[in-house]
Amino acid sequence: MTSQNPEVKLLGAWASPYVARARIALHLKEVQYEFLEEKFSAKSELLLKSNPVYKKIPVLIHDGKSVCESMIIVQYIDDVWASSGPALMPGDAYERAMHRFWTIYIDNKFIPSLFDMMTSPTEEAKVEAKEQTMASLQLLEEAFGKISKGKPFFGGDTIGYLDIALGSFLGWMKAFEEMNSPKLLDKSNTPLLCAWAENICNNEAVSAVLPETAKLVEFATVTQTRFKYAPPAK
Amino acid sequence: MVASAAVRLFGMWASPAVRRVEWALKLKGIEYEYIEEDLSNKSSSLLEFNPINKQVPVLVHNGNPIVESLVILEYIDETWKDNPILPVDPLERSKARFWATFVDVKCREESRKAFFMEGEEKEKAIENLQVQLKALDEELEGKKFFSGDHIGYTDLAVGWMAFWLGVGEEAAGFKANYDLKFPNFSRWMKDFLAEPVIKDNLPPREKTVEFFRSFKQLGSCTKVNQK
């Protein structure tokens, strides 16, 4: 779906779920963009110039102007390409607040515990992170029930802001399950999220962007010193 | 004034995140009922409206609770459309949100460390905070407020630093030296605090310093549990 349109560029990396958020939004809105892959070993001049505060991906560069922070980028894409594709944010102010609140929850609570579960230095810390992760998933399961109102996505009939916030991490969640983490989504504990995960992964904008589980597992294993991850004995 | 008995705000007098919401409500001329919470003994209403974080502020509008002060600010702006606080242009909106989350996540983290820690860790936190203040200082170049000629979302988001940074410094005995090093930011702090809506909606300084002083002595982060 990428093209050499100089107007829209995205600085990113294939394995980053934060970058996936921006890409899913761009695909849903049918925006043609140039994907510039950053290397882990050295940050590009363009990245340092366009995100001097954080020096992190993703960065969206539109008409030469940079937009940073994944969910800020998603809102920007929704605003600028409002007439293309589905609205990513709900129309109602209270529903928007719910999408924003749960996205902050995902970023501040769920994601740190998800990664801590795999990378914490002690077994005790891993167990605590696992409990926090499973508890978070229960809360997200309940939230889905309330917010989706029986529809397939948090956004209703179409993928929305909160779907992107959480769905972007499904690649890593599946990879962790392969790497011996507990089953994160299962039909008995989180039936709604299981169905949601299937629906979202079947969506073309998402499947085009989410990396294959096997590639992520390989990536994690190869860069285990970077992640300080020691695979548990089987 | 837009009369609305349907708006309630659960807060705590010393909390910057709560004041942030009050500033927005007052800027918009929204009437609201304020409920003071004792965070060591939280009300059943607060726990019912915010079971996840159990924190203040919580805005309740028509029975619906909204949590997280920056989320509340956007909700207020979208619901009461007079005197908008967020810009209309998508790029400007993205910048406003960028700086808001920068101060809420990064500056707050370093300020907390500078406040609670001692020795080398404290020094490192002050250094990091100064790097952040420099970025904010540069952002203010040529502007009276972050939002332009009038205060807006970004100013309300950064606003806690105009008052509570000084309070924290006094209570915990450190100096970030913004008056010497960051002239734009220093000037902005004074201008922001001079705005009528802000000036009339700050906690009493001495009492707040005392509160944070004993808060530090307790060595606990959990008492003023706010976002």
GROMACS .gro file of C-alpha atoms in nm:
model
  461
    1MET     CA    1   0.000   0.000   0.000
    2THR     CA    2   0.304   0.231   0.021
    3SER     CA    3   0.395   0.454  -0.267
    4GLN     CA    4   0.661   0.710  -0.336
    5ASN     CA    5   0.432   1.006  -0.256
    6PRO     CA    6   0.667   1.269  -0.115
    7GLU     CA    7   0.392   1.441   0.079
    8VAL     CA    8   0.346   1.182   0.352
    9LYS     CA    9   0.634   0.996   0.511
   10LEU     CA   10   0.640   0.774   0.814
   11LEU     CA   11   0.958   0.707   1.006
   12GLY     CA   12   0.929   0.370   1.170
   13ALA     CA   13   1.043   0.014   1.221
   14TRP     CA   14   0.863  -0.302   1.116
   15ALA     CA   15   0.858  -0.458   1.462
   16SER     CA   16   0.730  -0.156   1.654
   17PRO     CA   17   0.368  -0.176   1.765
   18TYR     CA   18   0.366   0.203   1.810
   19VAL     CA   19   0.460   0.241   1.444
   20ALA     CA   20   0.189  -0.015   1.358
   21ARG     CA   21  -0.067   0.222   1.511
   22ALA     CA   22   0.024   0.498   1.266
   23ARG     CA   23   0.035   0.256   0.973
   24ILE     CA   24  -0.304   0.104   1.051
   25ALA     CA   25  -0.456   0.452   1.060
   26LEU     CA   26  -0.291   0.549   0.730
   27HIS     CA   27  -0.415   0.229   0.566
   28LEU     CA   28  -0.770   0.271   0.699
   29LYS     CA   29  -0.776   0.622   0.555
   30GLU     CA   30  -0.622   0.500   0.228
   31VAL     CA   31  -0.337   0.750   0.253
   32GLN     CA   32  -0.040   0.681   0.032
   33TYR     CA   33   0.285   0.725   0.217
   34GLU     CA   34   0.653   0.650   0.204
   35PHE     CA   35   0.771   0.422   0.483
   36LEU     CA   36   1.124   0.500   0.599
   37GLU     CA   37   1.265   0.217   0.805
   38GLU     CA   38   1.488   0.324   1.093
   39LYS     CA   39   1.778   0.104   1.199
   40PHE     CA   40   1.821   0.018   1.566
   41SER     CA   41   2.193   0.072   1.550
   42ALA     CA   42   2.186   0.441   1.458
   43LYS     CA   43   1.909   0.698   1.449
   44SER     CA   44   1.880   0.881   1.118
   45GLU     CA   45   1.941   1.254   1.079
   46LEU     CA   46   1.580   1.292   0.975
   47LEU     CA   47   1.456   1.128   1.294
   48LEU     CA   48   1.678   1.341   1.517
   49LYS     CA   49   1.568   1.654   1.333
   50SER     CA   50   1.196   1.575   1.323
   51ASN     CA   51   1.165   1.446   1.679
   52PRO     CA   52   1.436   1.627   1.876
   53VAL     CA   53   1.253   1.593   2.209
   54TYR     CA   54   1.211   1.214   2.216
   55LYS     CA   55   1.419   1.094   1.917
   56LYS     CA   56   1.170   0.806   1.882
   57ILE     CA   57   0.954   0.648   1.617
   58PRO     CA   58   0.693   0.674   1.484
   59VAL     CA   59   0.716   1.020   1.332
   60LEU     CA   60   0.474   1.126   1.062
   61ILE     CA   61   0.604   1.389   0.824
   62HIS     CA   62   0.326   1.557   0.629
   63ASP     CA   63   0.409   1.840   0.391
   64GLY     CA   64   0.743   1.871   0.568
   65LYS     CA   65   0.587   1.911   0.914
   66SER     CA   66   0.642   1.644   1.177
   67VAL     CA   67   0.387   1.486   1.409
   68CYS     CA   68   0.515   1.271   1.698
   69GLU     CA   69   0.369   1.019   1.944
   70SER     CA   70   0.167   0.729   1.804
   71MET     CA   71  -0.184   0.812   1.924
   72ILE     CA   72  -0.135   1.184   1.855
   73ILE     CA   73  -0.045   1.078   1.499
   74VAL     CA   74  -0.362   0.865   1.481
   75GLN     CA   75  -0.578   1.162   1.585
   76TYR     CA   76  -0.396   1.384   1.335
   77ILE     CA   77  -0.460   1.136   1.054
   78ASP     CA   78  -0.828   1.120   1.156
   79ASP     CA   79  -0.853   1.501   1.149
   80VAL     CA   80  -0.667   1.562   0.823
   81TRP     CA   81  -0.819   1.278   0.621
   82ALA     CA   82  -1.165   1.311   0.774
   83SER     CA   83  -1.340   1.264   0.441
   84SER     CA   84  -1.159   0.939   0.360
   85GLY     CA   85  -1.233   0.600   0.514
   86PRO     CA   86  -1.412   0.547   0.847
   87ALA     CA   87  -1.400   0.804   1.130
   88LEU     CA   88  -1.146   0.672   1.380
   89MET     CA   89  -1.287   0.873   1.671
   90PRO     CA   90  -1.654   0.833   1.770
   91GLY     CA   91  -1.885   1.129   1.715
   92ASP     CA   92  -2.006   1.152   2.074
   93ALA     CA   93  -1.784   1.344   2.320
   94TYR     CA   94  -1.836   1.094   2.604
   95GLU     CA   95  -1.748   0.799   2.379
   96ARG     CA   96  -1.438   0.987   2.267
   97ALA     CA   97  -1.342   1.034   2.632
   98MET     CA   98  -1.379   0.657   2.685
   99HIS     CA   99  -1.150   0.581   2.389
  100ARG     CA  100  -0.894   0.831   2.520
  101PHE     CA  101  -0.914   0.709   2.880
  102TRP     CA  102  -0.863   0.342   2.788
  103THR     CA  103  -0.579   0.431   2.552
  104ILE     CA  104  -0.399   0.603   2.840
  105TYR     CA  105  -0.470   0.295   3.054
  106ILE     CA  106  -0.326   0.068   2.785
  107ASP     CA  107  -0.014   0.283   2.749
  108ASN     CA  108   0.050   0.341   3.119
  109LYS     CA  109  -0.063   0.012   3.276
  110PHE     CA  110  -0.122  -0.269   3.028
  111ILE     CA  111   0.179  -0.238   2.797
  112PRO     CA  112   0.444  -0.194   3.070
  113SER     CA  113   0.317  -0.501   3.258
  114LEU     CA  114   0.291  -0.700   2.932
  115PHE     CA  115   0.659  -0.642   2.856
  116ASP     CA  116   0.767  -0.670   3.220
  117MET     CA  117   0.608  -1.015   3.222
  118MET     CA  118   0.867  -1.123   2.966
  119THR     CA  119   1.168  -0.910   3.052
  120SER     CA  120   1.178  -0.851   3.428
  121PRO     CA  121   1.503  -0.969   3.586
  122THR     CA  122   1.349  -1.177   3.866
  123GLU     CA  123   1.087  -1.453   3.865
  124GLU     CA  124   0.898  -1.267   4.138
  125ALA     CA  125   0.875  -0.952   3.927
  126LYS     CA  126   0.760  -1.156   3.627
  127VAL     CA  127   0.483  -1.319   3.829
  128GLU     CA  128   0.363  -0.982   3.956
  129ALA     CA  129   0.369  -0.840   3.603
  130LYS     CA  130   0.174  -1.141   3.478
  131GLU     CA  131  -0.098  -1.086   3.741
  132GLN     CA  132  -0.119  -0.719   3.649
  133THR     CA  133  -0.139  -0.806   3.277
  134MET     CA  134  -0.418  -1.059   3.326
  135ALA     CA  135  -0.608  -0.817   3.552
  136SER     CA  136  -0.574  -0.544   3.287
  137LEU     CA  137  -0.709  -0.778   3.021
  138GLN     CA  138  -1.013  -0.847   3.239
  139LEU     CA  139  -1.078  -0.474   3.269
  140LEU     CA  140  -1.035  -0.432   2.894
  141GLU     CA  141  -1.276  -0.721   2.838
  142GLU     CA  142  -1.541  -0.543   3.049
  143ALA     CA  143  -1.467  -0.212   2.877
  144PHE     CA  144  -1.513  -0.377   2.539
  145GLY     CA  145  -1.852  -0.506   2.643
  146LYS     CA  146  -1.966  -0.155   2.740
  147ILE     CA  147  -1.806   0.041   2.459
  148SER     CA  148  -1.869  -0.186   2.159
  149LYS     CA  149  -2.241  -0.226   2.240
  150GLY     CA  150  -2.255  -0.564   2.069
  151LYS     CA  151  -2.063  -0.453   1.761
  152PRO     CA  152  -1.736  -0.612   1.645
  153PHE     CA  153  -1.500  -0.327   1.742
  154PHE     CA  154  -1.446  -0.069   2.017
  155GLY     CA  155  -1.527   0.174   1.738
  156GLY     CA  156  -1.855  -0.008   1.660
  157ASP     CA  157  -1.892  -0.134   1.305
  158THR     CA  158  -1.550  -0.003   1.203
  159ILE     CA  159  -1.205   0.004   1.360
  160GLY     CA  160  -1.158   0.307   1.582
  161TYR     CA  161  -0.900   0.484   1.793
  162LEU     CA  162  -0.908   0.238   2.083
  163ASP     CA  163  -0.904  -0.063   1.849
  164ILE     CA  164  -0.583   0.073   1.700
  165ALA     CA  165  -0.432   0.146   2.043
  166LEU     CA  166  -0.476  -0.214   2.158
  167GLY     CA  167  -0.484  -0.403   1.828
  168SER     CA  168  -0.137  -0.283   1.735
  169PHE     CA  169  -0.004  -0.498   2.020
  170LEU     CA  170  -0.168  -0.822   1.907
  171GLY     CA  171   0.144  -0.919   1.710
  172TRP     CA  172   0.360  -0.903   2.022
  173MET     CA  173   0.093  -1.066   2.238
  174LYS     CA  174   0.085  -1.365   2.003
  175ALA     CA  175   0.466  -1.375   1.993
  176PHE     CA  176   0.481  -1.382   2.374
  177GLU     CA  177   0.232  -1.669   2.383
  178GLU     CA  178   0.465  -1.860   2.150
  179MET     CA  179   0.753  -1.773   2.381
  180ASN     CA  180   0.595  -1.945   2.677
  181SER     CA  181   0.396  -1.667   2.834
  182PRO     CA  182   0.053  -1.764   2.967
  183LYS     CA  183  -0.234  -1.751   2.719
  184LEU     CA  184  -0.330  -1.386   2.716
  185LEU     CA  185  -0.663  -1.398   2.538
  186ASP     CA  186  -0.873  -1.709   2.578
  187LYS     CA  187  -1.233  -1.797   2.517
  188SER     CA  188  -1.320  -1.870   2.878
  189ASN     CA  189  -1.171  -1.554   3.038
  190THR     CA  190  -1.185  -1.299   2.759
  191PRO     CA  191  -1.437  -1.423   2.502
  192LEU     CA  192  -1.524  -1.078   2.372
  193LEU     CA  193  -1.161  -0.979   2.321
  194CYS     CA  194  -1.093  -1.314   2.151
  195ALA     CA  195  -1.364  -1.246   1.897
  196TRP     CA  196  -1.244  -0.888   1.863
  197ALA     CA  197  -0.885  -1.001   1.802
  198GLU     CA  198  -0.999  -1.230   1.525
  199ASN     CA  199  -1.208  -0.956   1.362
  200ILE     CA  200  -0.934  -0.701   1.382
  201CYS     CA  201  -0.662  -0.931   1.247
  202ASN     CA  202  -0.886  -1.019   0.954
  203ASN     CA  203  -0.915  -0.654   0.860
  204GLU     CA  204  -0.700  -0.577   0.559
  205ALA     CA  205  -0.557  -0.253   0.699
  206VAL     CA  206  -0.436  -0.439   1.006
  207SER     CA  207  -0.318  -0.763   0.844
  208ALA     CA  208  -0.113  -0.563   0.595
  209VAL     CA  209   0.075  -0.403   0.883
  210LEU     CA  210   0.102  -0.640   1.178
  211PRO     CA  211   0.424  -0.836   1.154
  212GLU     CA  212   0.408  -1.216   1.144
  213THR     CA  213   0.431  -1.382   1.484
  214ALA     CA  214   0.723  -1.600   1.376
  215LYS     CA  215   0.925  -1.296   1.269
  216LEU     CA  216   0.862  -1.123   1.602
  217VAL     CA  217   0.965  -1.436   1.795
  218GLU     CA  218   1.285  -1.452   1.591
  219PHE     CA  219   1.345  -1.080   1.645
  220ALA     CA  220   1.297  -1.111   2.022
  221THR     CA  221   1.522  -1.413   2.045
  222VAL     CA  222   1.797  -1.255   1.838
  223THR     CA  223   1.789  -0.929   2.029
  224GLN     CA  224   1.750  -1.088   2.371
  225THR     CA  225   2.041  -0.896   2.512
  226ARG     CA  226   1.872  -0.572   2.411
  227PHE     CA  227   1.549  -0.684   2.577
  228LYS     CA  228   1.733  -0.853   2.866
  229TYR     CA  229   1.508  -1.150   2.802
  230ALA     CA  230   1.614  -1.498   2.899
  231PRO     CA  231   1.390  -1.768   2.752
  232PRO     CA  232   1.260  -1.987   3.035
  233ALA     CA  233   1.361  -2.350   3.051
  234LYS     CA  234   1.090  -2.562   2.885
  235MET     CA  235  -2.261   3.171   3.260
  236VAL     CA  236  -2.385   2.837   3.146
  237ALA     CA  237  -2.580   2.702   3.439
  238SER     CA  238  -2.549   2.330   3.467
  239ALA     CA  239  -2.636   2.149   3.786
  240ALA     CA  240  -2.549   1.835   3.591
  241VAL     CA  241  -2.173   1.901   3.622
  242ARG     CA  242  -1.988   1.773   3.928
  243LEU     CA  243  -1.616   1.771   3.996
  244PHE     CA  244  -1.454   1.545   4.255
  245GLY     CA  245  -1.127   1.699   4.363
  246MET     CA  246  -0.871   1.769   4.632
  247TRP     CA  247  -0.760   2.121   4.717
  248ALA     CA  248  -0.384   2.074   4.675
  249SER     CA  249  -0.402   1.876   4.351
  250PRO     CA  250  -0.268   2.040   4.033
  251ALA     CA  251  -0.461   1.803   3.808
  252VAL     CA  252  -0.787   1.906   3.973
  253ARG     CA  253  -0.709   2.280   3.937
  254ARG     CA  254  -0.635   2.217   3.570
  255VAL     CA  255  -0.994   2.100   3.522
  256GLU     CA  256  -1.132   2.391   3.728
  257TRP     CA  257  -0.939   2.640   3.516
  258ALA     CA  258  -1.098   2.492   3.202
  259LEU     CA  259  -1.448   2.497   3.353
  260LYS     CA  260  -1.407   2.861   3.462
  261LEU     CA  261  -1.261   2.968   3.126
  262LYS     CA  262  -1.572   2.826   2.963
  263GLY     CA  263  -1.805   2.979   3.221
  264ILE     CA  264  -1.944   2.639   3.321
  265GLU     CA  265  -2.110   2.614   3.660
  266TYR     CA  266  -2.032   2.302   3.854
  267GLU     CA  267  -2.064   2.145   4.194
  268TYR     CA  268  -1.728   2.082   4.360
  269ILE     CA  269  -1.687   1.790   4.597
  270GLU     CA  270  -1.374   1.787   4.812
  271GLU     CA  271  -1.234   1.438   4.866
  272ASP     CA  272  -1.031   1.318   5.162
  273LEU     CA  273  -0.793   1.091   4.975
  274SER     CA  274  -0.711   0.895   5.289
  275ASN     CA  275  -1.080   0.815   5.317
  276LYS     CA  276  -1.229   0.815   4.969
  277SER     CA  277  -1.601   0.857   4.929
  278SER     CA  278  -1.815   0.576   4.793
  279SER     CA  279  -1.916   0.810   4.510
  280LEU     CA  280  -1.556   0.857   4.400
  281LEU     CA  281  -1.492   0.483   4.410
  282GLU     CA  282  -1.811   0.421   4.214
  283PHE     CA  283  -1.726   0.678   3.947
  284ASN     CA  284  -1.358   0.587   3.922
  285PRO     CA  285  -1.312   0.225   4.025
  286ILE     CA  286  -1.005   0.179   3.803
  287ASN     CA  287  -0.773   0.453   3.932
  288LYS     CA  288  -0.965   0.567   4.241
  289GLN     CA  289  -0.816   0.911   4.180
  290VAL     CA  290  -0.918   1.273   4.142
  291PRO     CA  291  -1.014   1.462   3.937
  292VAL     CA  292  -1.334   1.298   3.819
  293LEU     CA  293  -1.580   1.504   3.620
  294VAL     CA  294  -1.935   1.375   3.622
  295HIS     CA  295  -2.160   1.516   3.351
  296ASN     CA  296  -2.520   1.399   3.328
  297GLY     CA  297  -2.425   1.103   3.545
  298ASN     CA  298  -2.134   1.000   3.318
  299PRO     CA  299  -1.788   0.999   3.482
  300ILE     CA  300  -1.482   1.118   3.291
  301VAL     CA  301  -1.136   1.048   3.433
  302GLU     CA  302  -0.780   1.167   3.349
  303SER     CA  303  -0.744   1.544   3.354
  304LEU     CA  304  -0.626   1.584   2.993
  305VAL     CA  305  -0.913   1.364   2.874
  306ILE     CA  306  -1.149   1.579   3.081
  307LEU     CA  307  -1.010   1.894   2.919
  308GLU     CA  308  -1.079   1.761   2.569
  309TYR     CA  309  -1.426   1.650   2.677
  310ILE     CA  310  -1.502   1.995   2.816
  311ASP     CA  311  -1.381   2.158   2.495
  312GLU     CA  312  -1.591   1.930   2.276
  313THR     CA  313  -1.905   1.959   2.487
  314TRP     CA  314  -1.908   2.335   2.556
  315LYS     CA  315  -1.802   2.498   2.235
  316ASP     CA  316  -1.768   2.865   2.346
  317ASN     CA  317  -1.415   2.992   2.417
  318PRO     CA  318  -1.236   2.694   2.259
  319ILE     CA  319  -0.918   2.587   2.436
  320LEU     CA  320  -0.782   2.355   2.167
  321PRO     CA  321  -0.678   2.495   1.828
  322VAL     CA  322  -0.879   2.407   1.517
  323ASP     CA  323  -0.586   2.328   1.288
  324PRO     CA  324  -0.489   1.956   1.305
  325LEU     CA  325  -0.115   2.025   1.317
  326GLU     CA  326  -0.155   2.281   1.596
  327ARG     CA  327  -0.378   2.034   1.784
  328SER     CA  328  -0.112   1.767   1.753
  329LYS     CA  329   0.151   2.007   1.894
  330ALA     CA  330  -0.080   2.105   2.181
  331ARG     CA  331  -0.132   1.738   2.271
  332PHE     CA  332   0.238   1.667   2.230
  333TRP     CA  333   0.345   1.929   2.485
  334ALA     CA  334   0.064   1.834   2.721
  335THR     CA  335   0.172   1.470   2.737
  336PHE     CA  336   0.539   1.576   2.753
  337VAL     CA  337   0.484   1.771   3.074
  338ASP     CA  338   0.242   1.520   3.219
  339VAL     CA  339   0.464   1.220   3.167
  340LYS     CA  340   0.824   1.339   3.142
  341CYS     CA  341   0.839   1.661   3.344
  342ARG     CA  342   0.619   1.516   3.616
  343GLU     CA  343   0.844   1.209   3.643
  344GLU     CA  344   1.159   1.417   3.686
  345SER     CA  345   0.989   1.662   3.921
  346ARG     CA  346   0.873   1.372   4.138
  347LYS     CA  347   1.224   1.231   4.152
  348ALA     CA  348   1.375   1.573   4.230
  349PHE     CA  349   1.115   1.608   4.506
  350PHE     CA  350   1.137   1.266   4.670
  351MET     CA  351   1.497   1.162   4.616
  352GLU     CA  352   1.823   1.277   4.762
  353GLY     CA  353   2.187   1.292   4.662
  354GLU     CA  354   2.297   1.185   4.316
  355GLU     CA  355   1.951   1.073   4.205
  356LYS     CA  356   1.807   1.412   4.300
  357GLU     CA  357   2.084   1.592   4.109
  358LYS     CA  358   2.027   1.376   3.801
  359ALA     CA  359   1.652   1.446   3.811
  360ILE     CA  360   1.713   1.822   3.836
  361GLU     CA  361   1.948   1.799   3.537
  362ASN     CA  362   1.686   1.611   3.335
  363LEU     CA  363   1.419   1.860   3.439
  364GLN     CA  364   1.636   2.144   3.314
  365VAL     CA  365   1.673   1.978   2.974
  366GLN     CA  366   1.294   1.957   2.962
  367LEU     CA  367   1.254   2.320   3.072
  368LYS     CA  368   1.491   2.423   2.794
  369ALA     CA  369   1.264   2.252   2.539
  370LEU     CA  370   0.962   2.434   2.683
  371ASP     CA  371   1.157   2.760   2.686
  372GLU     CA  372   1.239   2.721   2.316
  373GLU     CA  373   0.878   2.640   2.236
  374LEU     CA  374   0.775   2.973   2.392
  375GLU     CA  375   1.011   3.178   2.171
  376GLY     CA  376   0.811   3.466   2.023
  377LYS     CA  377   0.489   3.366   2.201
  378LYS     CA  378   0.322   3.507   2.510
  379PHE     CA  379   0.152   3.178   2.591
  380PHE     CA  380   0.199   2.826   2.452
  381SER     CA  381  -0.137   2.870   2.281
  382GLY     CA  382  -0.054   3.217   2.142
  383ASP     CA  383  -0.194   3.547   2.270
  384HIS     CA  384  -0.441   3.380   2.505
  385ILE     CA  385  -0.414   3.080   2.732
  386GLY     CA  386  -0.538   2.751   2.593
  387TYR     CA  387  -0.512   2.376   2.633
  388THR     CA  388  -0.131   2.365   2.637
  389ASP     CA  389  -0.105   2.640   2.896
  390LEU     CA  390  -0.361   2.464   3.115
  391ALA     CA  391  -0.165   2.140   3.074
  392VAL     CA  392   0.173   2.296   3.156
  393GLY     CA  393   0.015   2.527   3.413
  394TRP     CA  394   0.091   2.308   3.715
  395MET     CA  395   0.456   2.392   3.666
  396ALA     CA  396   0.391   2.764   3.707
  397PHE     CA  397   0.281   2.712   4.069
  398TRP     CA  398   0.358   2.361   4.191
  399LEU     CA  399   0.717   2.350   4.068
  400GLY     CA  400   0.799   2.638   4.304
  401VAL     CA  401   0.599   2.473   4.581
  402GLY     CA  402   0.789   2.147   4.530
  403GLU     CA  403   1.122   2.327   4.529
  404GLU     CA  404   1.045   2.502   4.855
  405ALA     CA  405   0.903   2.191   5.021
  406ALA     CA  406   1.186   1.962   4.913
  407GLY     CA  407   1.480   2.203   4.908
  408PHE     CA  408   1.596   2.212   4.547
  409LYS     CA  409   1.610   2.469   4.269
  410ALA     CA  410   1.554   2.413   3.900
  411ASN     CA  411   1.679   2.769   3.837
  412TYR     CA  412   1.437   2.852   3.563
  413ASP     CA  413   1.451   3.223   3.644
  414LEU     CA  414   1.820   3.229   3.562
  415LYS     CA  415   1.834   2.988   3.275
  416PHE     CA  416   1.498   2.992   3.099
  417PRO     CA  417   1.378   3.349   3.047
  418ASN     CA  418   1.081   3.266   2.822
  419PHE     CA  419   0.955   3.001   3.060
  420SER     CA  420   1.005   3.228   3.363
  421ARG     CA  421   0.814   3.505   3.193
  422TRP     CA  422   0.537   3.263   3.094
  423MET     CA  423   0.503   3.142   3.456
  424LYS     CA  424   0.440   3.500   3.574
  425ASP     CA  425   0.201   3.582   3.289
  426PHE     CA  426   0.008   3.259   3.338
  427LEU     CA  427  -0.033   3.310   3.713
  428ALA     CA  428  -0.149   3.669   3.650
  429GLU     CA  429  -0.441   3.555   3.432
  430PRO     CA  430  -0.765   3.620   3.626
  431VAL     CA  431  -0.905   3.267   3.590
  432ILE     CA  432  -0.578   3.122   3.718
  433LYS     CA  433  -0.498   3.380   3.987
  434ASP     CA  434  -0.837   3.332   4.150
  435ASN     CA  435  -0.811   2.953   4.137
  436LEU     CA  436  -0.494   2.852   4.312
  437PRO     CA  437  -0.457   2.688   4.651
  438PRO     CA  438  -0.305   2.907   4.928
  439ARG     CA  439   0.071   2.890   4.880
  440GLU     CA  440   0.194   2.846   5.235
  441LYS     CA  441  -0.065   2.582   5.310
  442THR     CA  442   0.031   2.397   4.989
  443VAL     CA  443   0.404   2.411   5.070
  444GLU     CA  444   0.326   2.273   5.416
  445PHE     CA  445   0.111   2.001   5.267
  446PHE     CA  446   0.385   1.889   5.028
  447ARG     CA  447   0.650   1.919   5.299
  448SER     CA  448   0.466   1.670   5.520
  449PHE     CA  449   0.384   1.463   5.213
  450LYS     CA  450   0.756   1.429   5.146
  451GLN     CA  451   0.826   1.344   5.509
  452LEU     CA  452   0.576   1.064   5.484
  453GLY     CA  453   0.781   0.949   5.185
  454SER     CA  454   0.467   0.823   5.020
  455CYS     CA  455   0.334   0.882   4.669
  456THR     CA  456  -0.008   0.743   4.735
  457LYS     CA  457  -0.173   1.022   4.930
  458VAL     CA  458  -0.209   1.276   4.652
  459ASN     CA  459  -0.323   1.024   4.397
  460GLN     CA  460  -0.417   1.223   4.096
  461LYS     CA  461  -0.379   1.235   3.721
   0.00000   0.00000   0.00000
